[in-house]
Coordinates of C-alpha atoms in Angstrom, one line a residue:
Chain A
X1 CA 100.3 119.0 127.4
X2 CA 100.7 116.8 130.5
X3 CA 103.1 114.2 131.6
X4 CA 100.0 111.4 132.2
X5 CA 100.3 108.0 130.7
X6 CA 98.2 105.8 130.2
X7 CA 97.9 104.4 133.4
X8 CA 97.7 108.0 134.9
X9 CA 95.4 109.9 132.2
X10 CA 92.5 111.3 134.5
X11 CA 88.8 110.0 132.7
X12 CA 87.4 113.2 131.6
X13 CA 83.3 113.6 130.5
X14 CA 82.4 116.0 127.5
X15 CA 79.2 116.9 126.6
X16 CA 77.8 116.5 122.7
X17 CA 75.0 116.2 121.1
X18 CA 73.0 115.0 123.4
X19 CA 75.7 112.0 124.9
X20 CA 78.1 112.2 127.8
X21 CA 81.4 110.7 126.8
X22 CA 84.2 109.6 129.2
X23 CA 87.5 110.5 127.6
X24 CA 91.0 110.4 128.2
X25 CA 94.0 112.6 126.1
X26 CA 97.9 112.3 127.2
X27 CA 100.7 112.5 125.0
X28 CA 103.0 115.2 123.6
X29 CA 100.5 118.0 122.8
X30 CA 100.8 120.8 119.3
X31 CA 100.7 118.4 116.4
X32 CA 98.0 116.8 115.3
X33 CA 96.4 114.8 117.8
X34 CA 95.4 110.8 117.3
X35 CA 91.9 109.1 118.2
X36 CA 91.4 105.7 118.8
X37 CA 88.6 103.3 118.6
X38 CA 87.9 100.6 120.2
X39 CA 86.9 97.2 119.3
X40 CA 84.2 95.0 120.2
X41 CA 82.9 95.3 123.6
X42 CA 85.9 97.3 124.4
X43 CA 86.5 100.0 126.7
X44 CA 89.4 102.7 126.9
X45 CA 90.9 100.1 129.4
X46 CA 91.8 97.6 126.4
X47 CA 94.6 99.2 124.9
X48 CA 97.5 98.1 125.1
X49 CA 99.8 100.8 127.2
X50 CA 102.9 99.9 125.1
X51 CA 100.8 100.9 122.0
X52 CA 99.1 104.4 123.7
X53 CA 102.3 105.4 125.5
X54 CA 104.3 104.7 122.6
X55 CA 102.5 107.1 120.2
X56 CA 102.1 109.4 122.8
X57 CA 105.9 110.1 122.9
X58 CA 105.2 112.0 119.6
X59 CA 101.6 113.4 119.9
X60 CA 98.8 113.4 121.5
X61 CA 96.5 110.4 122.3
X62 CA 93.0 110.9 123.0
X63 CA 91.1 107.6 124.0
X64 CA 87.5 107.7 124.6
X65 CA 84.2 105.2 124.9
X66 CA 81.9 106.0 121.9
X67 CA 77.6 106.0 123.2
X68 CA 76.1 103.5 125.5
X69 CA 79.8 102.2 125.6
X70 CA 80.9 102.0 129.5
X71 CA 80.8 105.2 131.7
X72 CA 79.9 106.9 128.4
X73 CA 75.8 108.1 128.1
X74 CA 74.0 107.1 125.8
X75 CA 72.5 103.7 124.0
X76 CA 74.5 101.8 121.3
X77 CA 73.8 102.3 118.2
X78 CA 72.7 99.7 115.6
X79 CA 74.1 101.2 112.3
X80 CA 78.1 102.2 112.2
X81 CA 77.0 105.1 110.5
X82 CA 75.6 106.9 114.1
X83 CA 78.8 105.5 115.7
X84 CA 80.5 107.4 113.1
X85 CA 78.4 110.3 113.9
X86 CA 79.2 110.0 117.3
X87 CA 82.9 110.1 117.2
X88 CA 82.5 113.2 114.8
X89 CA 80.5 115.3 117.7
X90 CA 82.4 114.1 120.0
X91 CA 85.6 114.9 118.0
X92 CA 84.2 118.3 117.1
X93 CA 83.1 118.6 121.0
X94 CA 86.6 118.7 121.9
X95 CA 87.2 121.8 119.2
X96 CA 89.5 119.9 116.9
X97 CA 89.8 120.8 113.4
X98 CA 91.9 118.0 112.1
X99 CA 92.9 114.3 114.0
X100 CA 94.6 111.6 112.8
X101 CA 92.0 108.2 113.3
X102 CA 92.9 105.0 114.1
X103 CA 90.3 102.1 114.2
X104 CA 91.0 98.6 115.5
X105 CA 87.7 96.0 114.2
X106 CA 84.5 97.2 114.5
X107 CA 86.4 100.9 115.3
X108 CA 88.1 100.4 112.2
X109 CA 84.8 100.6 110.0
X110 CA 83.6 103.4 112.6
X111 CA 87.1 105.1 111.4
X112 CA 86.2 105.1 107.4
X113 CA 82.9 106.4 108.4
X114 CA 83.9 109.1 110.6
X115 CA 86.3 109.9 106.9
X116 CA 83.4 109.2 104.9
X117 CA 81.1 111.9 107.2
X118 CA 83.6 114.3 107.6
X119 CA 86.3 114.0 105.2
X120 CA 87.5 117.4 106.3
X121 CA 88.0 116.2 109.8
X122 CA 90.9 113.4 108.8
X123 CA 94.4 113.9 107.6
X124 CA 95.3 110.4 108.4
X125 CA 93.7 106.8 108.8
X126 CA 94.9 103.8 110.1
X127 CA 93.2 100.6 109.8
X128 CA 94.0 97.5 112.2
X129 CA 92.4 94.2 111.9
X130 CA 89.5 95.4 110.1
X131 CA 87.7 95.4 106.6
X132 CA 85.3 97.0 104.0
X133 CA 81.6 96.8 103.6
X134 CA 80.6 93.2 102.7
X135 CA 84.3 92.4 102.9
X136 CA 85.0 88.2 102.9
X137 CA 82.8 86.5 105.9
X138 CA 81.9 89.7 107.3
X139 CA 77.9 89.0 106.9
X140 CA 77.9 87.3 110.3
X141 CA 80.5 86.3 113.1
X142 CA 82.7 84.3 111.1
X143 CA 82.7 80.5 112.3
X144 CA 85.7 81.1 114.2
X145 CA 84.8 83.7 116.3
X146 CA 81.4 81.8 117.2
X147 CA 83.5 79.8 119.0
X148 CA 86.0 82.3 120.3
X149 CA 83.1 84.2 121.7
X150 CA 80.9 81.1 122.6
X151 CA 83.1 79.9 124.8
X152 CA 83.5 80.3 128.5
X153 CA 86.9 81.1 130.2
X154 CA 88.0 80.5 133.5
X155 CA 89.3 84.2 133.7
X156 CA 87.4 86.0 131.3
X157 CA 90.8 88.2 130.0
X158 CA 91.7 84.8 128.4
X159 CA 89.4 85.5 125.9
X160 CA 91.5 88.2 124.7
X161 CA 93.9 85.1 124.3
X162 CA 92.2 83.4 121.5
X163 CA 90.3 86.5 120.1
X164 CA 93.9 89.0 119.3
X165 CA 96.7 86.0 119.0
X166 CA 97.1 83.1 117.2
X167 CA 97.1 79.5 118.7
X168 CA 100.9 79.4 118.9
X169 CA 103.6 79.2 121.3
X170 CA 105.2 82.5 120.7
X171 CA 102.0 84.6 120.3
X172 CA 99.6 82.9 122.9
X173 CA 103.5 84.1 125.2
X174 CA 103.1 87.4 123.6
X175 CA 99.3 87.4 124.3
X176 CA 99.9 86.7 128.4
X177 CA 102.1 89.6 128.4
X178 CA 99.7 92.1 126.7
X179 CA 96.6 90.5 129.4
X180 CA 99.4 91.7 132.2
X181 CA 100.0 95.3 130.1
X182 CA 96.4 95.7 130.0
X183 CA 95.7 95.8 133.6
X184 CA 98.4 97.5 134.7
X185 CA 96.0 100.2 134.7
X186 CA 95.2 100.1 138.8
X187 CA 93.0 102.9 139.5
X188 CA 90.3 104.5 137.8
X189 CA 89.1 101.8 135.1
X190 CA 86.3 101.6 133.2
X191 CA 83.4 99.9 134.1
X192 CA 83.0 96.6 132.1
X193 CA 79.8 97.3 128.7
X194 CA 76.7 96.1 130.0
X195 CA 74.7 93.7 128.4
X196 CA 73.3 95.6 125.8
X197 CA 76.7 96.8 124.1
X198 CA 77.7 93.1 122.5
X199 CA 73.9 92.5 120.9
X200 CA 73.6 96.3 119.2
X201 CA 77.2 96.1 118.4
X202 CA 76.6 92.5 116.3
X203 CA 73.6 93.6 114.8
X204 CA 75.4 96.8 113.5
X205 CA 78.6 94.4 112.3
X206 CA 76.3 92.6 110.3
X207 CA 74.6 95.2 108.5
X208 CA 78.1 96.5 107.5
X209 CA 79.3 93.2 106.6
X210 CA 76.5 92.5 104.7
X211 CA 77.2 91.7 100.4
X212 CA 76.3 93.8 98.0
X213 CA 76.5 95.1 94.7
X214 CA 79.8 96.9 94.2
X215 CA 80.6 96.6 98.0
X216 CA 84.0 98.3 97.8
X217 CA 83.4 101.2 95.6
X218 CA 82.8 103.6 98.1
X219 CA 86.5 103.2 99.2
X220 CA 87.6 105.3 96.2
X221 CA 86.5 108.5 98.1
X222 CA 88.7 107.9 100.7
X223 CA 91.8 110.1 99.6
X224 CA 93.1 110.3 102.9
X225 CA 96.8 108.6 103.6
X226 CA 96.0 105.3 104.8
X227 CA 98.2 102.5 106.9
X228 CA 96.3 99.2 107.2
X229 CA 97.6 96.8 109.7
X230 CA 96.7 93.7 110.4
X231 CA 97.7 90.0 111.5
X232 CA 98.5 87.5 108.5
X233 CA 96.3 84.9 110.2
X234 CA 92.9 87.0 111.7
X235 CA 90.2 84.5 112.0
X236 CA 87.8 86.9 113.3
X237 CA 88.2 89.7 110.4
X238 CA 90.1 87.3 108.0
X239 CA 92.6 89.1 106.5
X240 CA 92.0 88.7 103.0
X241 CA 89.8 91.8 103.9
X242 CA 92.9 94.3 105.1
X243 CA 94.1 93.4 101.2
X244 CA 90.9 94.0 99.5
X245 CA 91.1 97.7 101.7
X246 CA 94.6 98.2 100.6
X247 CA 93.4 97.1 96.8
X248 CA 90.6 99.4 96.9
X249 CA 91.8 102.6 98.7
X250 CA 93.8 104.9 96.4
X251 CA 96.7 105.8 98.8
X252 CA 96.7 103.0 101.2
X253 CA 99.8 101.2 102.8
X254 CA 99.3 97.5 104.1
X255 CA 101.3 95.5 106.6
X256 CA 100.4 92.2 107.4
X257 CA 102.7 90.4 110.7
X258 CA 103.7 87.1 110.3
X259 CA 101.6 84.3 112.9
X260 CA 99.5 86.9 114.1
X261 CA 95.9 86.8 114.9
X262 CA 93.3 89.9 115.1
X263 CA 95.3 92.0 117.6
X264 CA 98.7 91.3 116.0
X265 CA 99.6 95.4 117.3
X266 CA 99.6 93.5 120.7
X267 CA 101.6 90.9 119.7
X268 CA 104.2 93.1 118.2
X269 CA 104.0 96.3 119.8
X270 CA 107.3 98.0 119.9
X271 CA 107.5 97.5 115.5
X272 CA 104.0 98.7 114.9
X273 CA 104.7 101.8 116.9
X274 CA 107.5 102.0 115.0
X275 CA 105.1 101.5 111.8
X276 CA 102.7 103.9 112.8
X277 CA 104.9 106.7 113.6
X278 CA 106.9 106.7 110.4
X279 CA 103.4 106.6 108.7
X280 CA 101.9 109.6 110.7
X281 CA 105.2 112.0 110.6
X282 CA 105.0 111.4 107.0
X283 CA 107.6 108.6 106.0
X284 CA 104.9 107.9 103.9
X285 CA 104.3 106.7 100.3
X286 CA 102.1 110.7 99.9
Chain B
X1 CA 135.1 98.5 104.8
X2 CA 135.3 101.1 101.8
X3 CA 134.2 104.1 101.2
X4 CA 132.7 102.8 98.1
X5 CA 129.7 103.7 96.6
X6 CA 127.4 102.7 94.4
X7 CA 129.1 104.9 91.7
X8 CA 132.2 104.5 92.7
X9 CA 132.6 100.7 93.8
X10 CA 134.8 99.0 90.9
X11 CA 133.6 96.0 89.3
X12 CA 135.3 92.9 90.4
X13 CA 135.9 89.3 89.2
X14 CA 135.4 85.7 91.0
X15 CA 135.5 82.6 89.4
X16 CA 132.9 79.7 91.1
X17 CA 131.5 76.6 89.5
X18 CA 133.2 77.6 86.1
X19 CA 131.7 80.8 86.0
X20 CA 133.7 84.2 86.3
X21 CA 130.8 86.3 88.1
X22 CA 131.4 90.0 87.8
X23 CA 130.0 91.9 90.9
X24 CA 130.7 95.2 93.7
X25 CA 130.8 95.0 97.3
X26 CA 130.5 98.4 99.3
X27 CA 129.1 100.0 102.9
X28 CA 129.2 98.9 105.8
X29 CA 131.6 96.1 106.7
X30 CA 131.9 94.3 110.0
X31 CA 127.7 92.5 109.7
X32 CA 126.1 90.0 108.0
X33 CA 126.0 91.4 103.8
X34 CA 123.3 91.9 101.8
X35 CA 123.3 89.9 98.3
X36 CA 121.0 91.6 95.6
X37 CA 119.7 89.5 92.9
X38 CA 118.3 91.3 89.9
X39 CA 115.7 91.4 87.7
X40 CA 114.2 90.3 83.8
X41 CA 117.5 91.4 81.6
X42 CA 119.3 93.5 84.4
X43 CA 123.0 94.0 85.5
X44 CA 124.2 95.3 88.2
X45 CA 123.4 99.1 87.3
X46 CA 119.7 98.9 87.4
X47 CA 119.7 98.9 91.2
X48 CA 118.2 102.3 92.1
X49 CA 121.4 104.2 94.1
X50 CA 119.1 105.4 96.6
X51 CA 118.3 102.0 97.8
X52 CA 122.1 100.4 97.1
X53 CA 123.7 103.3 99.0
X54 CA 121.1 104.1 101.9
X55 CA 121.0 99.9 102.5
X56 CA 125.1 100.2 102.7
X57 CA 124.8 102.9 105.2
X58 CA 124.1 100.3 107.7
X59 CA 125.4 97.1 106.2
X60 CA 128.0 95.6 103.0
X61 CA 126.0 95.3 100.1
X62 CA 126.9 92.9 97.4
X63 CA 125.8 93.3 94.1
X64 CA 126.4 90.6 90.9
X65 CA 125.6 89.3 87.5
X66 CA 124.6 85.8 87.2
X67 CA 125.8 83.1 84.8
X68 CA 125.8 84.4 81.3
X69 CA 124.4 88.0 82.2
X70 CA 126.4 91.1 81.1
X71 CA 130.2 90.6 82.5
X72 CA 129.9 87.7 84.2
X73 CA 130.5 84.3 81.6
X74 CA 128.4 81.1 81.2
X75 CA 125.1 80.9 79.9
X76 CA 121.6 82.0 81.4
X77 CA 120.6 78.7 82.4
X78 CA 116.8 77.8 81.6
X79 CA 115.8 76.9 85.4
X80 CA 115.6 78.9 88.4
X81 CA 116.6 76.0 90.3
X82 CA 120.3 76.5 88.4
X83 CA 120.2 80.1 88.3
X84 CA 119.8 79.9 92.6
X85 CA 123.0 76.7 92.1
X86 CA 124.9 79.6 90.5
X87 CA 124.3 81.8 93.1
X88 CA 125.3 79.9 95.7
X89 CA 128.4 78.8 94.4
X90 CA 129.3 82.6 94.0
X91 CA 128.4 83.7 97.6
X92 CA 130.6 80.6 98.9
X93 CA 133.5 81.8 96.5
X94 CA 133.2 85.0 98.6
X95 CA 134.0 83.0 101.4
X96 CA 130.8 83.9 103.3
X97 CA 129.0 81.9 105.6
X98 CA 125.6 83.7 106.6
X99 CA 124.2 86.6 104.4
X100 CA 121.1 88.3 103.8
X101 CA 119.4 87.8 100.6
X102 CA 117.1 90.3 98.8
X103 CA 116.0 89.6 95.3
X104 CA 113.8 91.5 92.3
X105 CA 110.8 90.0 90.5
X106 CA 113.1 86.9 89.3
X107 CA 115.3 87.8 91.5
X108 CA 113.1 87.0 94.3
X109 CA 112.7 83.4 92.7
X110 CA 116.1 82.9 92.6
X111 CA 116.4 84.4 96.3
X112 CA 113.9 81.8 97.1
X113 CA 115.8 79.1 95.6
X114 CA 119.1 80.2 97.6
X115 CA 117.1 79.5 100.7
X116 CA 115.4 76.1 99.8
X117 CA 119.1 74.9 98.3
X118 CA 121.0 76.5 101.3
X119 CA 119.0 77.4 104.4
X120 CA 121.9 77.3 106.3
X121 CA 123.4 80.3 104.1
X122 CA 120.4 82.6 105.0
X123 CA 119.6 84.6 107.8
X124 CA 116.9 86.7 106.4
X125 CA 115.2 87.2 103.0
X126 CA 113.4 90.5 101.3
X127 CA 111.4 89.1 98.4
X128 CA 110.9 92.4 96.5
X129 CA 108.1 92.2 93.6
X130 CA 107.9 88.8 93.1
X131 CA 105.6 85.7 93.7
X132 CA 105.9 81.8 94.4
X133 CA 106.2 79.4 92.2
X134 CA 102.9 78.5 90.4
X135 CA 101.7 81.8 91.6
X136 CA 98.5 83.6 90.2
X137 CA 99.3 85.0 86.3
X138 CA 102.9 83.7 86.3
X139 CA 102.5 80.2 83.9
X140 CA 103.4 82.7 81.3
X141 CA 104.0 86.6 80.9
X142 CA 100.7 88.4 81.8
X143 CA 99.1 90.2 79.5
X144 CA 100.4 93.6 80.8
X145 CA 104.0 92.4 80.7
X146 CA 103.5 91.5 77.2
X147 CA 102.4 94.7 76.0
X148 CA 105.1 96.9 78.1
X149 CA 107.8 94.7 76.9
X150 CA 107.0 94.2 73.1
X151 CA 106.4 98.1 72.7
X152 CA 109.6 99.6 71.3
X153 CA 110.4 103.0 73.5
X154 CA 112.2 106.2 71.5
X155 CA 114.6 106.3 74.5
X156 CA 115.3 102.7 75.3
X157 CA 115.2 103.8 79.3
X158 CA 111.8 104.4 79.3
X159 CA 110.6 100.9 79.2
X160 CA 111.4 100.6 83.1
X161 CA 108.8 103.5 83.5
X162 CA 106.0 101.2 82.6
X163 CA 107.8 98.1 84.2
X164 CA 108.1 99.7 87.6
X165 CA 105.8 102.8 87.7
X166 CA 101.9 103.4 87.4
X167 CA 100.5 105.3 85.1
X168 CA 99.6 107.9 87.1
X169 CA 101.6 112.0 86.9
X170 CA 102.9 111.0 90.8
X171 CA 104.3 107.5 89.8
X172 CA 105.5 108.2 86.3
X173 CA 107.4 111.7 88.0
X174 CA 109.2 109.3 90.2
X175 CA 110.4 106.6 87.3
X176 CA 111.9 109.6 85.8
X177 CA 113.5 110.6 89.2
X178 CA 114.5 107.2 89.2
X179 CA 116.2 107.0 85.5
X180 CA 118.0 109.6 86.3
X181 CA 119.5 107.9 89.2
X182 CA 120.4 104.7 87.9
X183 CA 122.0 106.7 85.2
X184 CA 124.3 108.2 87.4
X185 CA 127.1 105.7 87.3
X186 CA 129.1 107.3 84.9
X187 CA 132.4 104.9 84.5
X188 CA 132.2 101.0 84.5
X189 CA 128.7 100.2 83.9
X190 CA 127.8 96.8 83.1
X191 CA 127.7 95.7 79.6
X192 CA 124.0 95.4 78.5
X193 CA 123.1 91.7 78.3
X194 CA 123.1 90.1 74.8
X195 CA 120.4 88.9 72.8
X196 CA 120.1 84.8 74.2
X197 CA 120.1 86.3 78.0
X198 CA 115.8 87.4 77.3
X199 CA 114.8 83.9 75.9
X200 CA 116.2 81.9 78.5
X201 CA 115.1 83.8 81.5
X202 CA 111.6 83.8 79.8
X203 CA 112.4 79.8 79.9
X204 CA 113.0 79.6 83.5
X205 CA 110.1 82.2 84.6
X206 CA 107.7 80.1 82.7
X207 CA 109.0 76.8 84.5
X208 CA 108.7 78.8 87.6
X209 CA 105.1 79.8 87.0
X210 CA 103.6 76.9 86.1
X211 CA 100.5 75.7 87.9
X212 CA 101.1 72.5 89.9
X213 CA 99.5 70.3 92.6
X214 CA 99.6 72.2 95.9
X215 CA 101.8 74.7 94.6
X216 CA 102.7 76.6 97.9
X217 CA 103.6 74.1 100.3
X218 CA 107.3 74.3 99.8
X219 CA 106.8 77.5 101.2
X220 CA 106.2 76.0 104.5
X221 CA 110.3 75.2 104.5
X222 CA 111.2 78.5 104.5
X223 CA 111.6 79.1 108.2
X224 CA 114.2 82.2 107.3
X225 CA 112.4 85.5 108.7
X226 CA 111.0 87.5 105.7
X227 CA 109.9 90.5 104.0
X228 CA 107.9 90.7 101.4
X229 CA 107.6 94.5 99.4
X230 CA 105.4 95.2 96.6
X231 CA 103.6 97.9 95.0
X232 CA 99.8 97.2 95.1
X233 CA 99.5 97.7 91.7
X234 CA 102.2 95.0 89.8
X235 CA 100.7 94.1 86.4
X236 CA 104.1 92.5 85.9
X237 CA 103.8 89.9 89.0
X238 CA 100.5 90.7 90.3
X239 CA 100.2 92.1 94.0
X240 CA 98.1 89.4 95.4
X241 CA 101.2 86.8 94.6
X242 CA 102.8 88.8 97.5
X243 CA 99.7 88.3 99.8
X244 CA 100.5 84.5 98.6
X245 CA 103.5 84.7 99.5
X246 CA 103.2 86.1 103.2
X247 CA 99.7 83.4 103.7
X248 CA 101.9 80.7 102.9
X249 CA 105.5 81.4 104.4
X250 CA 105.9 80.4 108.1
X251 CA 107.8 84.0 109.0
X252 CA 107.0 86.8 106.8
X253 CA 105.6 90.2 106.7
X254 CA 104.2 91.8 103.8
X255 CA 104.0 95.5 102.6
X256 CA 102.6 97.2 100.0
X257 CA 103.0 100.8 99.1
X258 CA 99.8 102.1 96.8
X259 CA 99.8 103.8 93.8
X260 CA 103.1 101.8 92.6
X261 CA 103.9 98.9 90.4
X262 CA 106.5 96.2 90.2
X263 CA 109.6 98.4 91.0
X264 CA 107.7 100.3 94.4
X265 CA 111.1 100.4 95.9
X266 CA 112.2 102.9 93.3
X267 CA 109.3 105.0 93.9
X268 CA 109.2 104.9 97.2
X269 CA 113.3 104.5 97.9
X270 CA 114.0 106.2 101.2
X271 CA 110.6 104.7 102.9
X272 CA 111.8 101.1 101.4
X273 CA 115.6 101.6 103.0
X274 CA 114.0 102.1 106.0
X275 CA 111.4 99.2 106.3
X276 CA 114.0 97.1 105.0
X277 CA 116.9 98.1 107.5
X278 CA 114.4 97.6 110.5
X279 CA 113.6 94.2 109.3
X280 CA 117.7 93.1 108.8
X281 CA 118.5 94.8 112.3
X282 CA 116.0 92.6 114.1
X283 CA 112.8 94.7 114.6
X284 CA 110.8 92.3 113.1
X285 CA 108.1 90.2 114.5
X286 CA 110.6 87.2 115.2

């Protein structure tokens, strides 16, 4: 539809039920188009261009900040079902019949709800460092990322350091070259959240995250093609979770990337483009 | 360096360590080969052709029989540890000095034992439906694996489509997809193996299996970039010995397919030649 990238993709606004969300869409237009959310405290400014611009050269991106996120409208919700709710108006705002979903962390369980809402909406769902409902030390922050997010950094992009790579030579390397990839983005960035975003966000985590009885039944009525994709060593969603996913889905792939923390699609961006694109234009297992 | 194929290569003879192995070599000449090691009671032509030939599209594949299977001579030994001696000896014989090594369900422990015996040998390993030593469900044949093997099958064949397939219509349509292939080598099969060649492989898997103190730390020395494949449903090694696996190896990644048991590779062939020949030609996470 347009030759923008991600550093060039105008921020749009649309109008839905009742929020104004900032968007942005660039890509090859005509197939079926894939929407992204974001992580914790994350705006459309913290993905990685080599992952956006990479799918983009075969379909359509759209990035967007769900409510109360950034220079979207709107308060936070405190439940991932209304963020899930969201996405869906503001998916259906746009006058899409069927998207492909990806969700990275929290936007990973705002993914499988938007698929559990509107099952119609989805042909296909990835899943990157994420989990179920009441997955392994998802009840609270796990111990790790206490600390992670406790502490104070010189330059605050370092926490992006210890939060997406592992403590490593070669991944905290990778890690300093995805800080520089994300801010290549010059002009027209998204304001940082404001102070409400990281408390309504936590709560909702830890309702999600909470145990329960059965807690992974309701993945059976996911029928969608799912790729999960995650770090072998994620010490803020542990990845034991993206297993018990890929047990409990009925047509889900896994991949797991050797000495890779939460954001291991940052660490090894080129291959999980590669990943993700066989798995959309149907190299898959379906 | 031939325009062999997997039906077409011609069985040929080497003698190593006092053993006359039997194997093919076909594809791609010129890179580093790729040395199959086969599963529970198979020879040579229960490789799926699909895999064989679409992995020698892009690299020499070597196929064998090891010690006292089919055409080769010697005895079965009773240990892994042996079986991966054997091994070795044979790929010297060839005169090679680096290959890649992918092996099957006790294949992949005698891939595994290649690389602890010989790191120097190994440039990169595929562990394909298999587990570590000491792994979950492996002191002995699980439950499952004792039931599919001791049934007796009208059409012999049809035991490898409750080895390597679910139950369900989509899996069980491709085991029969994949009978047919492996059938399709009309002239100079393999010999099926003889009645001692079952007893001491159960022998040496049962060594292999059992529990032990700290039972993954020799995983630690195997620095070799890996792939581990698996169908999320093995009842014969179970799936989470391949989560083992990639927690516990310093370099590997892991993929599961769903809706597959222990032969996922024949269900999902032209998807696994792919994952695999991205891995061998570098796009891995290394």
């Amino acid at each position: 539809m347009t030759q923008y990238t991600h550093q060039t993709a105008p921020t749009r606004l649309l109008e839905a039920a009742g929020i104004r969300f900032a968007y942005r869409r660039f890509g090859k237009a005509g197939g079926v188009p894939l929407v992204f959310n974001q992580h914790f405290t994350g705006t459309m400014d913290h993905w990685d261009p080599l992952v956006t611009d990479g799918l983009a050269a075969t379909r359509e991106v759209i990035l967007f900040n769900n409510a109360g996120i950034s220079n979207s409208s709107g308060e936070v919700p405190t439940t991932i079902e209304e963020m899930g709710a969201h996405a869906i108006a503001f998916i259906k705002a746009l006058g899409l019949k069927e998207v492909d979903v990806l969700g990275f962390s929290i936007g990973g369980f705002v993914a499988q709800e938007i698929t559990l809402q509107s099952p119609e909406l989805v042909r296909r769902l990835v899943l990157v460092g994420t989990g179920p409902r009441g997955g392994e030390g998802m009840a609270t922050l796990t111990p790790e990322a206490q600390e992670i997010f406790g502490t104070m950094y010189d330059e605050p992009d370092h926490l992006w350091l210890r939060v997406h790579f592992t403590r490593s030579e070669n991944s905290q390397a990778a890690g300093r070259k995805f800080l520089k990839r994300f801010r290549r983005r010059g002009e027209n960035r998204d304001p940082e959240v404001n102070e409400k975003v990281a408390p309504a966000q936590i709560e909702a985590i830890g309702k999600w995250g909470a145990p329960r009885e059965r807690p992974f039944e309701y993945l059976k009525s996911i029928r969608q093609p799912t790729l999960i994709v995650n770090g072998g060593n994620d010490v803020i969603i542990y990845s034991v979770n993206s297993f018990i996913l890929q047990q409990h889905l009925p047509n889900a792939q896994l991949i797991l990337y050797p000495d890779a923390n939460h954001g291991s699609q940052y660490q090894y961006p080129e291959l999980f483009v590669r990943h993700v694109a066989m798995f959309l234009s149907g190299h898959d297992p379906a």
